[in-house]
mmCIF file of C-alpha atoms in Angstrom:
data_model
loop_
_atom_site.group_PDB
_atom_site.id
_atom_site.type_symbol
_atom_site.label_atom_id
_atom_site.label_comp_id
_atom_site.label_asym_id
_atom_site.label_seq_id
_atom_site.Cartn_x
_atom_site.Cartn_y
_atom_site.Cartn_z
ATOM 1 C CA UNK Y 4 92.130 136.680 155.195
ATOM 2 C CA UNK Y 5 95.910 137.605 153.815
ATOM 3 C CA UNK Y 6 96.231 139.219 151.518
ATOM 4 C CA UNK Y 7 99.139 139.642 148.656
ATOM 5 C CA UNK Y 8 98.676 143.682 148.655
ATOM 6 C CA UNK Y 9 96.406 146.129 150.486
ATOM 7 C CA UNK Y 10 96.273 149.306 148.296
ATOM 8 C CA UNK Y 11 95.533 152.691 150.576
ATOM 9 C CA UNK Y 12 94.241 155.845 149.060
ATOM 10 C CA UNK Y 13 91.489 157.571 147.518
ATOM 11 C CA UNK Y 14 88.440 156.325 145.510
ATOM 12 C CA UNK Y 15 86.147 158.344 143.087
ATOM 13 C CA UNK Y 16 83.750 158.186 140.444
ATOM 14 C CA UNK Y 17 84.953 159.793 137.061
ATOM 15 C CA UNK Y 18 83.674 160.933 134.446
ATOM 16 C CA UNK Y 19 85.462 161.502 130.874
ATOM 17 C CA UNK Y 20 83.956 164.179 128.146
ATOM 18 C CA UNK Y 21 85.273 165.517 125.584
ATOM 19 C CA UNK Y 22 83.827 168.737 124.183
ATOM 20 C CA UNK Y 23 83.960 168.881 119.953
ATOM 21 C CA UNK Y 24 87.167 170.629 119.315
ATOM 22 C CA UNK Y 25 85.438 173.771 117.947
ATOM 23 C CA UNK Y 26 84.010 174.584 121.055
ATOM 24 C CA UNK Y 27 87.296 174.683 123.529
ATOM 25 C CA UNK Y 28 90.554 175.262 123.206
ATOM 26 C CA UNK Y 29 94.100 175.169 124.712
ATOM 27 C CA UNK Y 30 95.540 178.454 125.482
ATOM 28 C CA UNK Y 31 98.992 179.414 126.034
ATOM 29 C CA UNK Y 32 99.497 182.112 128.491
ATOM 30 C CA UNK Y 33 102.027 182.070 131.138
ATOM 31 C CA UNK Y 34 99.027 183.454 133.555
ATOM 32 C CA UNK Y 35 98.380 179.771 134.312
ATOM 33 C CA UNK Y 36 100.631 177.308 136.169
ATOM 34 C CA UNK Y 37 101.338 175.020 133.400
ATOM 35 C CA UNK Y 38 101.648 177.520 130.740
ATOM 36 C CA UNK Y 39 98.182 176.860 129.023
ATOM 37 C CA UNK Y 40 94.566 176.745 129.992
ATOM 38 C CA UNK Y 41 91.726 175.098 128.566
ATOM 39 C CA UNK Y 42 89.628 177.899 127.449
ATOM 40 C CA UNK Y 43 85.802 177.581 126.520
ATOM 41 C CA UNK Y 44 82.928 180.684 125.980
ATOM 42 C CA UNK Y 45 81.527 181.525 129.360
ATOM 43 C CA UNK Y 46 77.880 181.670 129.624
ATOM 44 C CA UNK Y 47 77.491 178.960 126.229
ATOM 45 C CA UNK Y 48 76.396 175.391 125.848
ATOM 46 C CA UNK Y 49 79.072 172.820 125.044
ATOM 47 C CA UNK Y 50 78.856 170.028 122.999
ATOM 48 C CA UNK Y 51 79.856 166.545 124.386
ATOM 49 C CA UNK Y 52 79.860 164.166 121.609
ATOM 50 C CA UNK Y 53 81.428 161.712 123.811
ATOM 51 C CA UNK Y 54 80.771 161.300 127.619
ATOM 52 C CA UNK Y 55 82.156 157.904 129.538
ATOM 53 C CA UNK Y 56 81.301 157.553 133.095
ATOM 54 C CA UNK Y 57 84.504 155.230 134.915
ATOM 55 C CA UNK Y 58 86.114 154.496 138.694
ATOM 56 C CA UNK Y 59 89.363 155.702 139.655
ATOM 57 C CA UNK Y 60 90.942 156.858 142.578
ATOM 58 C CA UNK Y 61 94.417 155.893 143.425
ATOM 59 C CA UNK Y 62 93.605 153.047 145.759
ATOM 60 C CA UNK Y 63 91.010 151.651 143.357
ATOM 61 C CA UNK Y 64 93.479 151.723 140.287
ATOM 62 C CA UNK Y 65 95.971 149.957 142.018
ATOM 63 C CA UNK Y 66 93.707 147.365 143.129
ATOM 64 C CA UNK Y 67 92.484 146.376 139.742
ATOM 65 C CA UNK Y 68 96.298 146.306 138.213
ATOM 66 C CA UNK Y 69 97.252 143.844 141.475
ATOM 67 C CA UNK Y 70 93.974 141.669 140.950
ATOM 68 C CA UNK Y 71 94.133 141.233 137.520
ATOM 69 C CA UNK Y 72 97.395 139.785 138.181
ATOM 70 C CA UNK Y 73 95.797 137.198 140.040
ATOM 71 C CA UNK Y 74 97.287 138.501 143.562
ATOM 72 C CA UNK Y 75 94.991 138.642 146.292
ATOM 73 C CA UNK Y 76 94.292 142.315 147.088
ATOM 74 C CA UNK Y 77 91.343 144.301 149.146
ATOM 75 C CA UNK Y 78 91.420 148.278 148.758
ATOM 76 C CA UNK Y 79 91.456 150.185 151.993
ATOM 77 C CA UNK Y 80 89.405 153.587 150.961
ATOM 78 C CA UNK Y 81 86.701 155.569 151.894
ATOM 79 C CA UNK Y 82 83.399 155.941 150.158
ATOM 80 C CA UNK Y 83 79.858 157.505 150.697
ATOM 81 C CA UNK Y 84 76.246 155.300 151.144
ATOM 82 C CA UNK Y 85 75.436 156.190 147.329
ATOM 83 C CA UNK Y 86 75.247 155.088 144.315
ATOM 84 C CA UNK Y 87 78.901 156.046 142.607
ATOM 85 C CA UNK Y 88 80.135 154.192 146.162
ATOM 86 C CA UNK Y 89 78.066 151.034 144.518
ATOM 87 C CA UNK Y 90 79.700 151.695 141.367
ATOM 88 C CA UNK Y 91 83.190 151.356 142.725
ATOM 89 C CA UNK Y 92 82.602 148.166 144.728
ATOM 90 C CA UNK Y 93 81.303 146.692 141.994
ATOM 91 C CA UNK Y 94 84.031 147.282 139.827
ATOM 92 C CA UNK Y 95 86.167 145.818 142.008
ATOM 93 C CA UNK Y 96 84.104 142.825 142.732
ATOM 94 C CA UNK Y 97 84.362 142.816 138.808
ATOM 95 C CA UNK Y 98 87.905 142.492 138.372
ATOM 96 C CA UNK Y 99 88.493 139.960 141.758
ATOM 97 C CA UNK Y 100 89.476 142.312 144.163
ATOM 98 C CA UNK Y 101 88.044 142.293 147.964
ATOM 99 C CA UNK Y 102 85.858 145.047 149.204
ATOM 100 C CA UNK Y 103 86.194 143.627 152.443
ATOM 101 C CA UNK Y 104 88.360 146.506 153.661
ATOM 102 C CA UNK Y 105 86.253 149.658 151.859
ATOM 103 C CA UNK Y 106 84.368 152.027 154.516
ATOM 104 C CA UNK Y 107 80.877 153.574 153.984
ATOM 105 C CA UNK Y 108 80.631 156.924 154.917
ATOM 106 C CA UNK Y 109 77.009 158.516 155.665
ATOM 107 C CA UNK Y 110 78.039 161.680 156.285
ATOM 108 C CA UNK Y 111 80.387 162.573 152.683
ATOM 109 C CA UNK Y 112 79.884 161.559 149.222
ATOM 110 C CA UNK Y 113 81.870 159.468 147.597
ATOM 111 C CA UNK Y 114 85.070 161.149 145.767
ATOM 112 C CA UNK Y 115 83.955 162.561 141.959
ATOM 113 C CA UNK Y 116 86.041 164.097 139.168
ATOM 114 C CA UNK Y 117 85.089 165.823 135.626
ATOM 115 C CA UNK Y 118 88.286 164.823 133.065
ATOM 116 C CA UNK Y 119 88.018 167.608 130.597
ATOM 117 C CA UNK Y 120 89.858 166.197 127.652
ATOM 118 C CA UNK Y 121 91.081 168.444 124.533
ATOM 119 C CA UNK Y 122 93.959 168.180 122.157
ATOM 120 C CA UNK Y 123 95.216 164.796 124.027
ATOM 121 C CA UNK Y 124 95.339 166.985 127.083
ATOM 122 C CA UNK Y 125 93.125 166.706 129.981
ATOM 123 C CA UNK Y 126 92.288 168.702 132.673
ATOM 124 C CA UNK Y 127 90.178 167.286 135.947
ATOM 125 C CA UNK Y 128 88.334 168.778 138.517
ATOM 126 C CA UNK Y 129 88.230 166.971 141.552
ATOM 127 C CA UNK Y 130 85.173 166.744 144.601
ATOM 128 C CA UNK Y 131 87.211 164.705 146.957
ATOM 129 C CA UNK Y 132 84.538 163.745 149.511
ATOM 130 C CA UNK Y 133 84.699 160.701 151.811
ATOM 131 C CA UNK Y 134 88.457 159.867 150.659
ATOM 132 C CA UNK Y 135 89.605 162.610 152.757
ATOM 133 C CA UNK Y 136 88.347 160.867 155.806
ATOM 134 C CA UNK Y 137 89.733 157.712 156.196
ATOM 135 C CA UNK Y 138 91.771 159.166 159.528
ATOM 136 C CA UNK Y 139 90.093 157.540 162.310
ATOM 137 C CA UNK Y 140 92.302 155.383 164.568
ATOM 138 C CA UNK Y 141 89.771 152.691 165.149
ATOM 139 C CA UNK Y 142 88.510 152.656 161.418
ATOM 140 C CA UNK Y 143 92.032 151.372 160.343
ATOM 141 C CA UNK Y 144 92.106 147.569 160.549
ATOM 142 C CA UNK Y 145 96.018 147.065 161.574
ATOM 143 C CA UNK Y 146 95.407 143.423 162.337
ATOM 144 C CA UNK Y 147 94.145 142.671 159.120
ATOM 145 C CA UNK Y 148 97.215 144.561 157.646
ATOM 146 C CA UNK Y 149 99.205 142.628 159.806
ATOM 147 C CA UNK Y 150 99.031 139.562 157.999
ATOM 148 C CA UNK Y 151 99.180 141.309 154.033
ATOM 149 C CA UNK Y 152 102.844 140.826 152.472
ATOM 150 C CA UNK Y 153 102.686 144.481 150.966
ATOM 151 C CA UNK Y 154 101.112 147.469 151.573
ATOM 152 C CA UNK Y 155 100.561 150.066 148.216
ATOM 153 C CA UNK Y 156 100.140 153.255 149.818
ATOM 154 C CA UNK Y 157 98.872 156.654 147.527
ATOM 155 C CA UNK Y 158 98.017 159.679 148.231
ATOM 156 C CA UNK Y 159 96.481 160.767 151.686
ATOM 157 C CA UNK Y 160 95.164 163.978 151.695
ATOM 158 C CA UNK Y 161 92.914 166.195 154.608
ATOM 159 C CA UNK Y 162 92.422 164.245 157.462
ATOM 160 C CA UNK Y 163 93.188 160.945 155.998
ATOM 161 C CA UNK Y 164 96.802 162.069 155.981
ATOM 162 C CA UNK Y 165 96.919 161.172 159.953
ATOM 163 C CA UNK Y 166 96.776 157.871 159.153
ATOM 164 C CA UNK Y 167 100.229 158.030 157.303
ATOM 165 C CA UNK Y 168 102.852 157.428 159.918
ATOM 166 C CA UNK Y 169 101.450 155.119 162.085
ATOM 167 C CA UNK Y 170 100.350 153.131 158.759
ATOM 168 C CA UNK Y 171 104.391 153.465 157.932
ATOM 169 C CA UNK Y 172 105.363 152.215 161.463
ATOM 170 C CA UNK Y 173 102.673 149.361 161.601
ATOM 171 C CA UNK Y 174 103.918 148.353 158.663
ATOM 172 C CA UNK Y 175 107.651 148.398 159.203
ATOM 173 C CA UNK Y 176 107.316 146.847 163.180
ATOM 174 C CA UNK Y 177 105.618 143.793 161.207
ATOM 175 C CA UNK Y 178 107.446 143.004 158.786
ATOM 176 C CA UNK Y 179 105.135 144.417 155.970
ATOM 177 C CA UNK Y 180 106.910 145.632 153.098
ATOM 178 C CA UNK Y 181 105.989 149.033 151.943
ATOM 179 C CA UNK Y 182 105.347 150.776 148.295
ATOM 180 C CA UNK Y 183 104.833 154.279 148.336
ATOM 181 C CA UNK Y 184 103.405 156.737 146.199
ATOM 182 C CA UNK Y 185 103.202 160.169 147.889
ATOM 183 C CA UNK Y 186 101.277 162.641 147.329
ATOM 184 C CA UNK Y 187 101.069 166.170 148.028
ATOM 185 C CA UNK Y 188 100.544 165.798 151.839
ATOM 186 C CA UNK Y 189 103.265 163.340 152.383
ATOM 187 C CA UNK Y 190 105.674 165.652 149.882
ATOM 188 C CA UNK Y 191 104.653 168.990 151.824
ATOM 189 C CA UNK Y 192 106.629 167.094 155.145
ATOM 190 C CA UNK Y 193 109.709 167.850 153.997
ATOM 191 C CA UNK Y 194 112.609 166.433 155.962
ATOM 192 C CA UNK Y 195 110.124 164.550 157.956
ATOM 193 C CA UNK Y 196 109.618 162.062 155.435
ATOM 194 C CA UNK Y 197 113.248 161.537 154.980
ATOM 195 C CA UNK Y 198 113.321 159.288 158.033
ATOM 196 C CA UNK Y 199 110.553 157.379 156.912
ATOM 197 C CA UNK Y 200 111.687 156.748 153.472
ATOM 198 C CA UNK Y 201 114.316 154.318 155.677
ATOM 199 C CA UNK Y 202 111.081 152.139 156.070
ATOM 200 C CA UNK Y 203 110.650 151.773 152.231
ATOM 201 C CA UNK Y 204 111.323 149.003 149.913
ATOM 202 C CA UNK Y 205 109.950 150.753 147.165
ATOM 203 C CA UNK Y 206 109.345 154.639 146.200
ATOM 204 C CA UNK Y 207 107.790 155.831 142.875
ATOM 205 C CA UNK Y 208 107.252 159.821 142.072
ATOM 206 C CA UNK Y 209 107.101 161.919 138.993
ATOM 207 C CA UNK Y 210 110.306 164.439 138.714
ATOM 208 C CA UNK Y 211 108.553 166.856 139.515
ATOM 209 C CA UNK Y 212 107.581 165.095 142.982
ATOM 210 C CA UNK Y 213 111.663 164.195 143.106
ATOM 211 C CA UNK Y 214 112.611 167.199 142.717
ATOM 212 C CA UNK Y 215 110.195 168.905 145.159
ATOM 213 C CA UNK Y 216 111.238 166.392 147.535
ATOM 214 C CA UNK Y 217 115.141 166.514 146.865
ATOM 215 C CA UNK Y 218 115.140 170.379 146.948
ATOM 216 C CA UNK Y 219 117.061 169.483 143.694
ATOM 217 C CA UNK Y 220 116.467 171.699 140.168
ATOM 218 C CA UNK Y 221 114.326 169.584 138.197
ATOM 219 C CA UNK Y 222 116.494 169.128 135.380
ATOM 220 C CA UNK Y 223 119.535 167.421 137.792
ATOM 221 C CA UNK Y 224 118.317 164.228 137.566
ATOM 222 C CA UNK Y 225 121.925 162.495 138.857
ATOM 223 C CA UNK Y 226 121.751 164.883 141.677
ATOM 224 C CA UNK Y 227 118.049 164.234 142.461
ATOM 225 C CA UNK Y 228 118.855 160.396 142.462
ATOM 226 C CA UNK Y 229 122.146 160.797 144.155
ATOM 227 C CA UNK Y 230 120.121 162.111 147.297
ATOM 228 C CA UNK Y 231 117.111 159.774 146.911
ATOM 229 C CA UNK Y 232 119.819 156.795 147.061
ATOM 230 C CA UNK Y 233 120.691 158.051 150.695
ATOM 231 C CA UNK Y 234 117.574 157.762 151.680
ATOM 232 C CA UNK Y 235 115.757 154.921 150.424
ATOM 233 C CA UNK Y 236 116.956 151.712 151.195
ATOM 234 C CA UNK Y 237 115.132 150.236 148.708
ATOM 235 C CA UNK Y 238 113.836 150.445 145.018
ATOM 236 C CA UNK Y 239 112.904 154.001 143.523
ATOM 237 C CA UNK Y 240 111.292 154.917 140.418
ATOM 238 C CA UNK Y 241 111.175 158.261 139.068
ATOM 239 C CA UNK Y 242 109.040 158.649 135.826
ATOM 240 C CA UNK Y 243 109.108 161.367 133.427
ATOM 241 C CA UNK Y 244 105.935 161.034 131.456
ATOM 242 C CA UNK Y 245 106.673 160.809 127.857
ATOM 243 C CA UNK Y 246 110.703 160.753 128.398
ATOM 244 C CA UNK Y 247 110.005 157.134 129.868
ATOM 245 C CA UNK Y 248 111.803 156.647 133.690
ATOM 246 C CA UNK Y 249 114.542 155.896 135.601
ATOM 247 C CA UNK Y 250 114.682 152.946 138.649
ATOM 248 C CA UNK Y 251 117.389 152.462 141.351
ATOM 249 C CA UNK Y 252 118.018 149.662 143.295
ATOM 250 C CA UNK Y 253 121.067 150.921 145.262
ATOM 251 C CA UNK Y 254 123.314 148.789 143.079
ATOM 252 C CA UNK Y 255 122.037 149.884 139.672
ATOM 253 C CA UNK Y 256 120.562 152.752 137.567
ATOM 254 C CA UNK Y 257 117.721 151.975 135.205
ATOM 255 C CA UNK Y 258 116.704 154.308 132.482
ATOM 256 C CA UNK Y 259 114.042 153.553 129.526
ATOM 257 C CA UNK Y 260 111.699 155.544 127.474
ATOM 258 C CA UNK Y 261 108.128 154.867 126.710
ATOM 259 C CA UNK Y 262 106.170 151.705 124.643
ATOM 260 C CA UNK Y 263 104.605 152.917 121.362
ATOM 261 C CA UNK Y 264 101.090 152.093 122.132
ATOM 262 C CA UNK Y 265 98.363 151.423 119.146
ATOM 263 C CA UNK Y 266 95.964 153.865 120.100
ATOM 264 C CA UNK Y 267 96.515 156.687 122.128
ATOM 265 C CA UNK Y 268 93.253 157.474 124.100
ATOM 266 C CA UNK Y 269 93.791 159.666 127.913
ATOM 267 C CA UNK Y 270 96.696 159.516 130.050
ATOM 268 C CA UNK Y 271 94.924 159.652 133.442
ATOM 269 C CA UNK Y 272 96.228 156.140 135.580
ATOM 270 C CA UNK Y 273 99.001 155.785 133.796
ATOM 271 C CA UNK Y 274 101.354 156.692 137.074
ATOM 272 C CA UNK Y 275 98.881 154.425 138.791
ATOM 273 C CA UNK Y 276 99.247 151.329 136.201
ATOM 274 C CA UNK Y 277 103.276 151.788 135.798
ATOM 275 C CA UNK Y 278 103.434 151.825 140.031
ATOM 276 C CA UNK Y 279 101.127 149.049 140.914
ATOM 277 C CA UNK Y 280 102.366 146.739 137.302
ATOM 278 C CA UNK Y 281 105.654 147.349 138.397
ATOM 279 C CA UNK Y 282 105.118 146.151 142.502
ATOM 280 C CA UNK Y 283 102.619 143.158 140.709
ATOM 281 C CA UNK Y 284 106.238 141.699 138.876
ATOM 282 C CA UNK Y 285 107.956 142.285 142.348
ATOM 283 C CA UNK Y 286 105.370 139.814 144.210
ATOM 284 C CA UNK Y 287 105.303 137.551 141.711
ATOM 285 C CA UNK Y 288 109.320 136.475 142.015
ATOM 286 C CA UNK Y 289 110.476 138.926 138.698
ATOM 287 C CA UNK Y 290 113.386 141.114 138.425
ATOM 288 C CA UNK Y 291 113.458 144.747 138.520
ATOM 289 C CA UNK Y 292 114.565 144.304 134.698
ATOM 290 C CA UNK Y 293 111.115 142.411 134.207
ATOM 291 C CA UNK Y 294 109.304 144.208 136.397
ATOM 292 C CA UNK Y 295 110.255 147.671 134.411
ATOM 293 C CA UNK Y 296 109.167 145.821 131.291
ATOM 294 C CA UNK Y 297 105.853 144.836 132.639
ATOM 295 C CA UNK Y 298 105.520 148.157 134.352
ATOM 296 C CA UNK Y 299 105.783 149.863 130.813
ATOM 297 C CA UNK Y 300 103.442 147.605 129.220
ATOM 298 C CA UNK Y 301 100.414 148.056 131.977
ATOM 299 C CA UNK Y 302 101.076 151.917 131.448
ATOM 300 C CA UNK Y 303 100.867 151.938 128.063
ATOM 301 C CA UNK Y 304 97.885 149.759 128.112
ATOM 302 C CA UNK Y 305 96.033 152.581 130.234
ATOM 303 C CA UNK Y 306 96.291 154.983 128.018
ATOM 304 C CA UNK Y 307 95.030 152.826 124.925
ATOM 305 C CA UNK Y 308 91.302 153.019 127.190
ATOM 306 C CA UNK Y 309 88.955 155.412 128.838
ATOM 307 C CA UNK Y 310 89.226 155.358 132.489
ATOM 308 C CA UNK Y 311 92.375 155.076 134.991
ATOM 309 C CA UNK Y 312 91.756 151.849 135.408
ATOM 310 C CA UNK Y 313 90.541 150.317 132.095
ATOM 311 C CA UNK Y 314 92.906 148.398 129.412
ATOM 312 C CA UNK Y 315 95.074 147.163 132.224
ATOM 313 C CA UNK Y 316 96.993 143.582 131.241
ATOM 314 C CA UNK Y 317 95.928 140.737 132.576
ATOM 315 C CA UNK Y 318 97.846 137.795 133.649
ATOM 316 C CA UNK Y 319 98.091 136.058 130.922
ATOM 317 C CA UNK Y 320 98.355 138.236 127.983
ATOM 318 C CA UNK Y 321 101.912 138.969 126.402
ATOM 319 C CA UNK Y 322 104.344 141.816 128.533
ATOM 320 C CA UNK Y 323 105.706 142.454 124.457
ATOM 321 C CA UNK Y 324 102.260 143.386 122.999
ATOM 322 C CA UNK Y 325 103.547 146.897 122.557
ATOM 323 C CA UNK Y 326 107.161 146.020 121.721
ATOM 324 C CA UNK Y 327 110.065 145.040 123.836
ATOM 325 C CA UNK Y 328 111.298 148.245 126.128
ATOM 326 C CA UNK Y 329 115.116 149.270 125.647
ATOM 327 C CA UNK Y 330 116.877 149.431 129.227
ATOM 328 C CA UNK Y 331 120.016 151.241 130.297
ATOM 329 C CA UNK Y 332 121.779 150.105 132.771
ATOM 330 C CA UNK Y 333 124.797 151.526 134.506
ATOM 331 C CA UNK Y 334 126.759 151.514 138.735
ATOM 332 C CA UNK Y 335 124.712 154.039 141.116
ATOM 333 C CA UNK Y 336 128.190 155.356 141.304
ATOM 334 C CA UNK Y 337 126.971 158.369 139.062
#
């Protein structure tokens, strides 16, 4: 079968609580990474008033933006024989997506992550399981990618990150055209991804991923993109969380902020909804002006819902349902 989009990545089984806000708390300390923990009493029992059990995993949360779309897509991922494997195939069935392309594992679990929400902040702990093992030469089916118009590819971590280049190459030797969305694998290459971003006709990272990747202080964003231009010969889209996002397409620099959503619920898939909304508009003939729009919209649609890949739009529901988004446009020359 061809397909519209293959989405590759991981696949997991989540689950959302949220503790009452008497019994945890967000620290600030500069001890931790971000600047704050989430602190509860050790040795207690928490209430969880609320407790919603969800799929996500990158390649799964694509998948459901792309197929509610009404493209034809199949997620390539790994899962385990067990029941949150069952889960995930069945939400995929759900939404119209193929499963045709999903490996059982009977050796690992299927992927699993506790989302810790408090104070509109989340934290998640991840058990990455059989989505670390989709590396096997002869487990990727290239001739069935052969004959998919795009390929969505996320985050490949542990072994599954062998798969990466000759994926790229596959890809680029047929004619595939190629979305990426690194992650921490494909960043920690260095300036041996900088020939492959050549092979790209569309990259989307967070600044903090540009910046990484640029070697470029985070705040420089007209540096950051100034180097990214060199390298990408196609589309890339930088977002910035709540300061919105900015999109080149080697003629043109896009900036916008966010959509004003009417309830604000969990921000986990929202990179995953913008990404994916945004390619969706590509394939179906829109601009990158319209695609940006649309991209916003499925975002902010996310985060109205529990799960990563709940409250997504479907095809026929209005792009404006959260207000029109205000674009900047100026020459790359900046």
């Amino acid at each position: 079968m061809a397909y519209d989009v293959i989405t590759i990545g991981s696949a997991t089984r989540d689950v959302f609580i949220w503790p009452k806000d008497s019994e945890i708390q967000v620290v600030k300390d500069k001890k931790y990474k971000t600047g704050e923990g989430m602190c509860f009493n050790l040795g207690s029992k928490i209430d969880v008033p609320e407790i919603h059990f969800r799929t996500g995993g990158s390649a799964v949360n694509t998948a459901v933006t792309f197929a509610k779309q009404g493209l034809k897509v199949s997620a390539l991922c790994r899962v385990g024989k067990d029941s949150r494997g069952r889960s995930i195939m069945r939400r995929l069935k759900q939404v119209g997506a193929s499963t045709n392309l999903i490996m059982r594992d009977k050796k690992y679990f299927t992927g699993y992550s506790i989302i810790m929400v408090a104070e509109g902040q989340r934290t998640i702990l991840v058990h990455r399981g059989a989505t670390e093992h989709l590396c096997c030469d002869e487990t990727v089916p290239y001739e069935r990618i052969k004959n998919t118009k795009w390929l969505y590819i996320t985050n490949l971590g542990g072994e599954s990150a062998k798969i990466f280049l000759p994926l790229i190459d596959f890809a680029y030797e047929n004619g595939v055209k190629i979305a990426l969305n690194p992650g921490k694998a494909q960043l920690k290459m260095g300036k041996e991804l900088v020939p492959v971003l050549e092979k790209i006709d569309a990259l989307i990272l967070n600044q903090e991923e540009a910046s990484y990747l640029t070697g470029v202080a985070f705040e420089k964003e007209d540096d950051i993109f100034k180097k990214l231009d060199k390298w990408v010969k196609g589309i890339t889209i930088m977002t910035k969380g709540p300061k919105g996002f900015t999109a080149c397409d080697n003629q043109s620099v896009y900036t916008g902020g966010i959509l004003k959503g009417s309830v604000y619920v969990d921000r986990t898939g929202a990179g995953d909804a913008f990404g994916s909304g945004l390619i969706s508009a590509l394939i179906r003939g829109k601009s990158l002006e319209e695609a940006l729009q649309f991209a916003s919209a499925n975002a902010t649609g996310v985060l109205g819902a529990w799960g990563a890949n709940h409250g997504l739009l479907s095809s026929g529901d209005d792009i404006y349902k959260f207000g029109k988004l205000k674009l900047d446009k100026k020459s790359c020359a900046i």
